[in-house]
PDB file of C-alpha atoms in Angstrom:
ATOM      1  CA  UNK A   1     141.105 326.467 155.677  1.00  0.00           C
ATOM      2  CA  UNK A   2     143.867 324.688 153.740  1.00  0.00           C
ATOM      3  CA  UNK A   3     147.475 323.731 154.196  1.00  0.00           C
ATOM      4  CA  UNK A   4     150.071 325.697 152.186  1.00  0.00           C
ATOM      5  CA  UNK A   5     152.232 324.134 149.707  1.00  0.00           C
ATOM      6  CA  UNK A   6     156.086 323.899 150.114  1.00  0.00           C
ATOM      7  CA  UNK A   7     156.555 326.700 147.931  1.00  0.00           C
ATOM      8  CA  UNK A   8     153.860 328.688 149.453  1.00  0.00           C
ATOM      9  CA  UNK A   9     155.226 328.225 152.980  1.00  0.00           C
ATOM     10  CA  UNK A  10     158.703 328.984 152.036  1.00  0.00           C
ATOM     11  CA  UNK A  11     157.587 332.093 150.205  1.00  0.00           C
ATOM     12  CA  UNK A  12     155.513 333.140 153.327  1.00  0.00           C
ATOM     13  CA  UNK A  13     158.202 332.621 155.756  1.00  0.00           C
ATOM     14  CA  UNK A  14     160.766 334.636 153.571  1.00  0.00           C
ATOM     15  CA  UNK A  15     158.362 337.571 153.861  1.00  0.00           C
ATOM     16  CA  UNK A  16     158.706 340.228 156.811  1.00  0.00           C
ATOM     17  CA  UNK A  17     156.900 339.000 159.788  1.00  0.00           C
ATOM     18  CA  UNK A  18     157.715 339.172 163.282  1.00  0.00           C
ATOM     19  CA  UNK A  19     158.523 335.602 164.348  1.00  0.00           C
ATOM     20  CA  UNK A  20     157.431 333.961 167.560  1.00  0.00           C
ATOM     21  CA  UNK A  21     160.391 332.063 169.049  1.00  0.00           C
ATOM     22  CA  UNK A  22     159.474 328.775 171.004  1.00  0.00           C
ATOM     23  CA  UNK A  23     162.275 327.052 173.021  1.00  0.00           C
ATOM     24  CA  UNK A  24     161.912 324.052 175.386  1.00  0.00           C
ATOM     25  CA  UNK A  25     163.030 324.209 178.923  1.00  0.00           C
ATOM     26  CA  UNK A  26     163.269 321.702 181.609  1.00  0.00           C
ATOM     27  CA  UNK A  27     161.924 323.859 184.498  1.00  0.00           C
ATOM     28  CA  UNK A  28     158.563 324.914 183.086  1.00  0.00           C
ATOM     29  CA  UNK A  29     156.688 325.544 180.017  1.00  0.00           C
ATOM     30  CA  UNK A  30     158.626 326.487 176.831  1.00  0.00           C
ATOM     31  CA  UNK A  31     159.702 330.135 176.627  1.00  0.00           C
ATOM     32  CA  UNK A  32     157.713 331.968 173.789  1.00  0.00           C
ATOM     33  CA  UNK A  33     159.002 335.368 172.677  1.00  0.00           C
ATOM     34  CA  UNK A  34     158.768 337.562 169.604  1.00  0.00           C
ATOM     35  CA  UNK A  35     161.849 337.927 167.692  1.00  0.00           C
ATOM     36  CA  UNK A  36     163.212 339.071 164.363  1.00  0.00           C
ATOM     37  CA  UNK A  37     164.440 336.368 161.890  1.00  0.00           C
ATOM     38  CA  UNK A  38     165.781 335.963 158.485  1.00  0.00           C
ATOM     39  CA  UNK A  39     165.020 332.983 155.975  1.00  0.00           C
ATOM     40  CA  UNK A  40     165.885 332.338 152.448  1.00  0.00           C
ATOM     41  CA  UNK A  41     164.082 329.692 150.403  1.00  0.00           C
ATOM     42  CA  UNK A  42     165.796 326.401 151.034  1.00  0.00           C
ATOM     43  CA  UNK A  43     167.907 327.719 153.624  1.00  0.00           C
ATOM     44  CA  UNK A  44     168.269 327.913 157.381  1.00  0.00           C
ATOM     45  CA  UNK A  45     166.114 330.219 159.842  1.00  0.00           C
ATOM     46  CA  UNK A  46     168.531 332.660 161.466  1.00  0.00           C
ATOM     47  CA  UNK A  47     167.958 334.704 164.597  1.00  0.00           C
ATOM     48  CA  UNK A  48     170.240 337.200 166.774  1.00  0.00           C
ATOM     49  CA  UNK A  49     170.148 337.423 170.310  1.00  0.00           C
ATOM     50  CA  UNK A  50     172.589 338.571 173.099  1.00  0.00           C
ATOM     51  CA  UNK A  51     174.800 335.566 174.085  1.00  0.00           C
ATOM     52  CA  UNK A  52     174.022 335.941 177.755  1.00  0.00           C
ATOM     53  CA  UNK A  53     170.195 336.059 177.147  1.00  0.00           C
ATOM     54  CA  UNK A  54     167.821 333.380 178.448  1.00  0.00           C
ATOM     55  CA  UNK A  55     167.007 332.715 174.881  1.00  0.00           C
ATOM     56  CA  UNK A  56     170.720 331.886 173.987  1.00  0.00           C
ATOM     57  CA  UNK A  57     170.986 329.776 176.996  1.00  0.00           C
ATOM     58  CA  UNK A  58     167.963 327.692 176.447  1.00  0.00           C
ATOM     59  CA  UNK A  59     168.706 327.278 172.748  1.00  0.00           C
ATOM     60  CA  UNK A  60     172.355 326.184 173.558  1.00  0.00           C
ATOM     61  CA  UNK A  61     170.636 323.608 176.096  1.00  0.00           C
ATOM     62  CA  UNK A  62     168.036 322.349 173.895  1.00  0.00           C
ATOM     63  CA  UNK A  63     169.904 322.360 170.622  1.00  0.00           C
ATOM     64  CA  UNK A  64     166.753 323.267 168.718  1.00  0.00           C
ATOM     65  CA  UNK A  65     163.755 325.786 168.559  1.00  0.00           C
ATOM     66  CA  UNK A  66     160.683 326.422 166.712  1.00  0.00           C
ATOM     67  CA  UNK A  67     159.427 329.620 165.016  1.00  0.00           C
ATOM     68  CA  UNK A  68     155.959 330.769 164.084  1.00  0.00           C
ATOM     69  CA  UNK A  69     155.223 333.655 161.478  1.00  0.00           C
ATOM     70  CA  UNK A  70     151.633 334.747 161.018  1.00  0.00           C
ATOM     71  CA  UNK A  71     149.505 337.368 159.605  1.00  0.00           C
ATOM     72  CA  UNK A  72     147.668 339.762 161.559  1.00  0.00           C
ATOM     73  CA  UNK A  73     144.952 340.399 158.965  1.00  0.00           C
ATOM     74  CA  UNK A  74     142.324 338.336 157.197  1.00  0.00           C
ATOM     75  CA  UNK A  75     142.555 335.878 155.600  1.00  0.00           C
ATOM     76  CA  UNK A  76     144.774 334.545 158.425  1.00  0.00           C
ATOM     77  CA  UNK A  77     147.947 332.508 157.551  1.00  0.00           C
ATOM     78  CA  UNK A  78     150.735 331.007 159.511  1.00  0.00           C
ATOM     79  CA  UNK A  79     153.879 328.926 159.131  1.00  0.00           C
ATOM     80  CA  UNK A  80     155.616 327.101 162.060  1.00  0.00           C
ATOM     81  CA  UNK A  81     158.889 325.510 161.625  1.00  0.00           C
ATOM     82  CA  UNK A  82     161.074 323.637 164.031  1.00  0.00           C
ATOM     83  CA  UNK A  83     164.444 321.918 163.795  1.00  0.00           C
ATOM     84  CA  UNK A  84     167.932 321.555 165.308  1.00  0.00           C
ATOM     85  CA  UNK A  85     170.475 324.364 165.496  1.00  0.00           C
ATOM     86  CA  UNK A  86     173.043 323.657 162.868  1.00  0.00           C
ATOM     87  CA  UNK A  87     175.211 326.918 163.567  1.00  0.00           C
ATOM     88  CA  UNK A  88     175.847 328.978 166.516  1.00  0.00           C
ATOM     89  CA  UNK A  89     178.438 331.899 166.034  1.00  0.00           C
ATOM     90  CA  UNK A  90     179.370 335.306 167.122  1.00  0.00           C
ATOM     91  CA  UNK A  91     177.329 337.845 165.310  1.00  0.00           C
ATOM     92  CA  UNK A  92     179.130 340.106 162.803  1.00  0.00           C
ATOM     93  CA  UNK A  93     177.450 343.576 162.744  1.00  0.00           C
ATOM     94  CA  UNK A  94     177.967 344.215 159.007  1.00  0.00           C
ATOM     95  CA  UNK A  95     177.137 340.743 157.859  1.00  0.00           C
ATOM     96  CA  UNK A  96     174.426 339.760 160.295  1.00  0.00           C
ATOM     97  CA  UNK A  97     173.029 342.648 162.472  1.00  0.00           C
ATOM     98  CA  UNK A  98     172.764 345.671 159.947  1.00  0.00           C
ATOM     99  CA  UNK A  99     170.982 343.395 157.340  1.00  0.00           C
ATOM    100  CA  UNK A 100     168.522 342.116 159.963  1.00  0.00           C
ATOM    101  CA  UNK A 101     167.877 345.630 161.179  1.00  0.00           C
ATOM    102  CA  UNK A 102     167.215 346.985 157.784  1.00  0.00           C
ATOM    103  CA  UNK A 103     165.089 344.089 156.950  1.00  0.00           C
ATOM    104  CA  UNK A 104     162.807 345.253 159.870  1.00  0.00           C
ATOM    105  CA  UNK A 105     163.093 348.837 160.048  1.00  0.00           C
ATOM    106  CA  UNK A 106     164.360 349.928 156.560  1.00  0.00           C
ATOM    107  CA  UNK A 107     167.692 351.440 155.477  1.00  0.00           C
ATOM    108  CA  UNK A 108     167.979 354.673 157.665  1.00  0.00           C
ATOM    109  CA  UNK A 109     166.253 353.425 160.840  1.00  0.00           C
ATOM    110  CA  UNK A 110     168.034 350.165 160.581  1.00  0.00           C
ATOM    111  CA  UNK A 111     171.326 351.838 160.439  1.00  0.00           C
ATOM    112  CA  UNK A 112     170.334 354.117 163.313  1.00  0.00           C
ATOM    113  CA  UNK A 113     169.460 351.087 165.418  1.00  0.00           C
ATOM    114  CA  UNK A 114     172.701 349.615 164.686  1.00  0.00           C
ATOM    115  CA  UNK A 115     174.613 352.814 165.633  1.00  0.00           C
ATOM    116  CA  UNK A 116     172.704 353.229 168.848  1.00  0.00           C
ATOM    117  CA  UNK A 117     173.083 349.596 169.921  1.00  0.00           C
ATOM    118  CA  UNK A 118     175.925 347.105 170.855  1.00  0.00           C
ATOM    119  CA  UNK A 119     175.782 343.797 169.196  1.00  0.00           C
ATOM    120  CA  UNK A 120     179.475 342.751 170.308  1.00  0.00           C
ATOM    121  CA  UNK A 121     178.103 340.322 172.517  1.00  0.00           C
ATOM    122  CA  UNK A 122     175.320 338.805 170.282  1.00  0.00           C
ATOM    123  CA  UNK A 123     175.180 335.351 168.795  1.00  0.00           C
ATOM    124  CA  UNK A 124     173.676 334.086 165.482  1.00  0.00           C
ATOM    125  CA  UNK A 125     171.661 330.844 165.642  1.00  0.00           C
ATOM    126  CA  UNK A 126     170.779 328.921 162.396  1.00  0.00           C
ATOM    127  CA  UNK A 127     168.246 326.199 162.667  1.00  0.00           C
ATOM    128  CA  UNK A 128     167.511 323.656 159.818  1.00  0.00           C
ATOM    129  CA  UNK A 129     163.796 323.337 159.182  1.00  0.00           C
ATOM    130  CA  UNK A 130     162.776 319.746 159.791  1.00  0.00           C
ATOM    131  CA  UNK A 131     159.027 320.009 160.576  1.00  0.00           C
ATOM    132  CA  UNK A 132     156.709 322.474 158.955  1.00  0.00           C
ATOM    133  CA  UNK A 133     152.999 323.282 159.834  1.00  0.00           C
ATOM    134  CA  UNK A 134     151.057 325.649 157.858  1.00  0.00           C
ATOM    135  CA  UNK A 135     147.515 327.018 157.237  1.00  0.00           C
ATOM    136  CA  UNK A 136     146.067 329.530 154.719  1.00  0.00           C
ATOM    137  CA  UNK A 137     142.574 330.243 155.891  1.00  0.00           C
ATOM    138  CA  UNK A 138     141.966 332.028 152.651  1.00  0.00           C
ATOM    139  CA  UNK A 139     142.322 328.984 150.369  1.00  0.00           C
ATOM    140  CA  UNK A 140     139.527 326.479 149.668  1.00  0.00           C
ATOM    141  CA  UNK A 141     139.826 322.957 150.585  1.00  0.00           C
TER     142      UNK A 141
END
């Protein structure tokens, strides 16, 4: 087992994984839920959620969140990143939702997902990565 280099962890986070979102809350343990995300090397982690969801309310209250991405096959790898929310804005279907849906579902299924959905009440949160944790169990120490 070995930690990833900065380049390796950013490359890993750019790849397609369902993320696991973690948000602190005052009345109990953190909320931990799967979520689609987008990340480009050197940038912010972006997620989209309904503006009235528990996720959105907790992120607004905490002002920060964590995200973990992992592999499901050997050799196991993961990257966890956490930091402050640096942007919160209404979601734009063409600029935000459609690219995210296409990232996870491909062009035709992503477009169908958008046409069947309603993102008019969604919000985009962008988090600036401050702390990183990563392991690649396939690397020798």
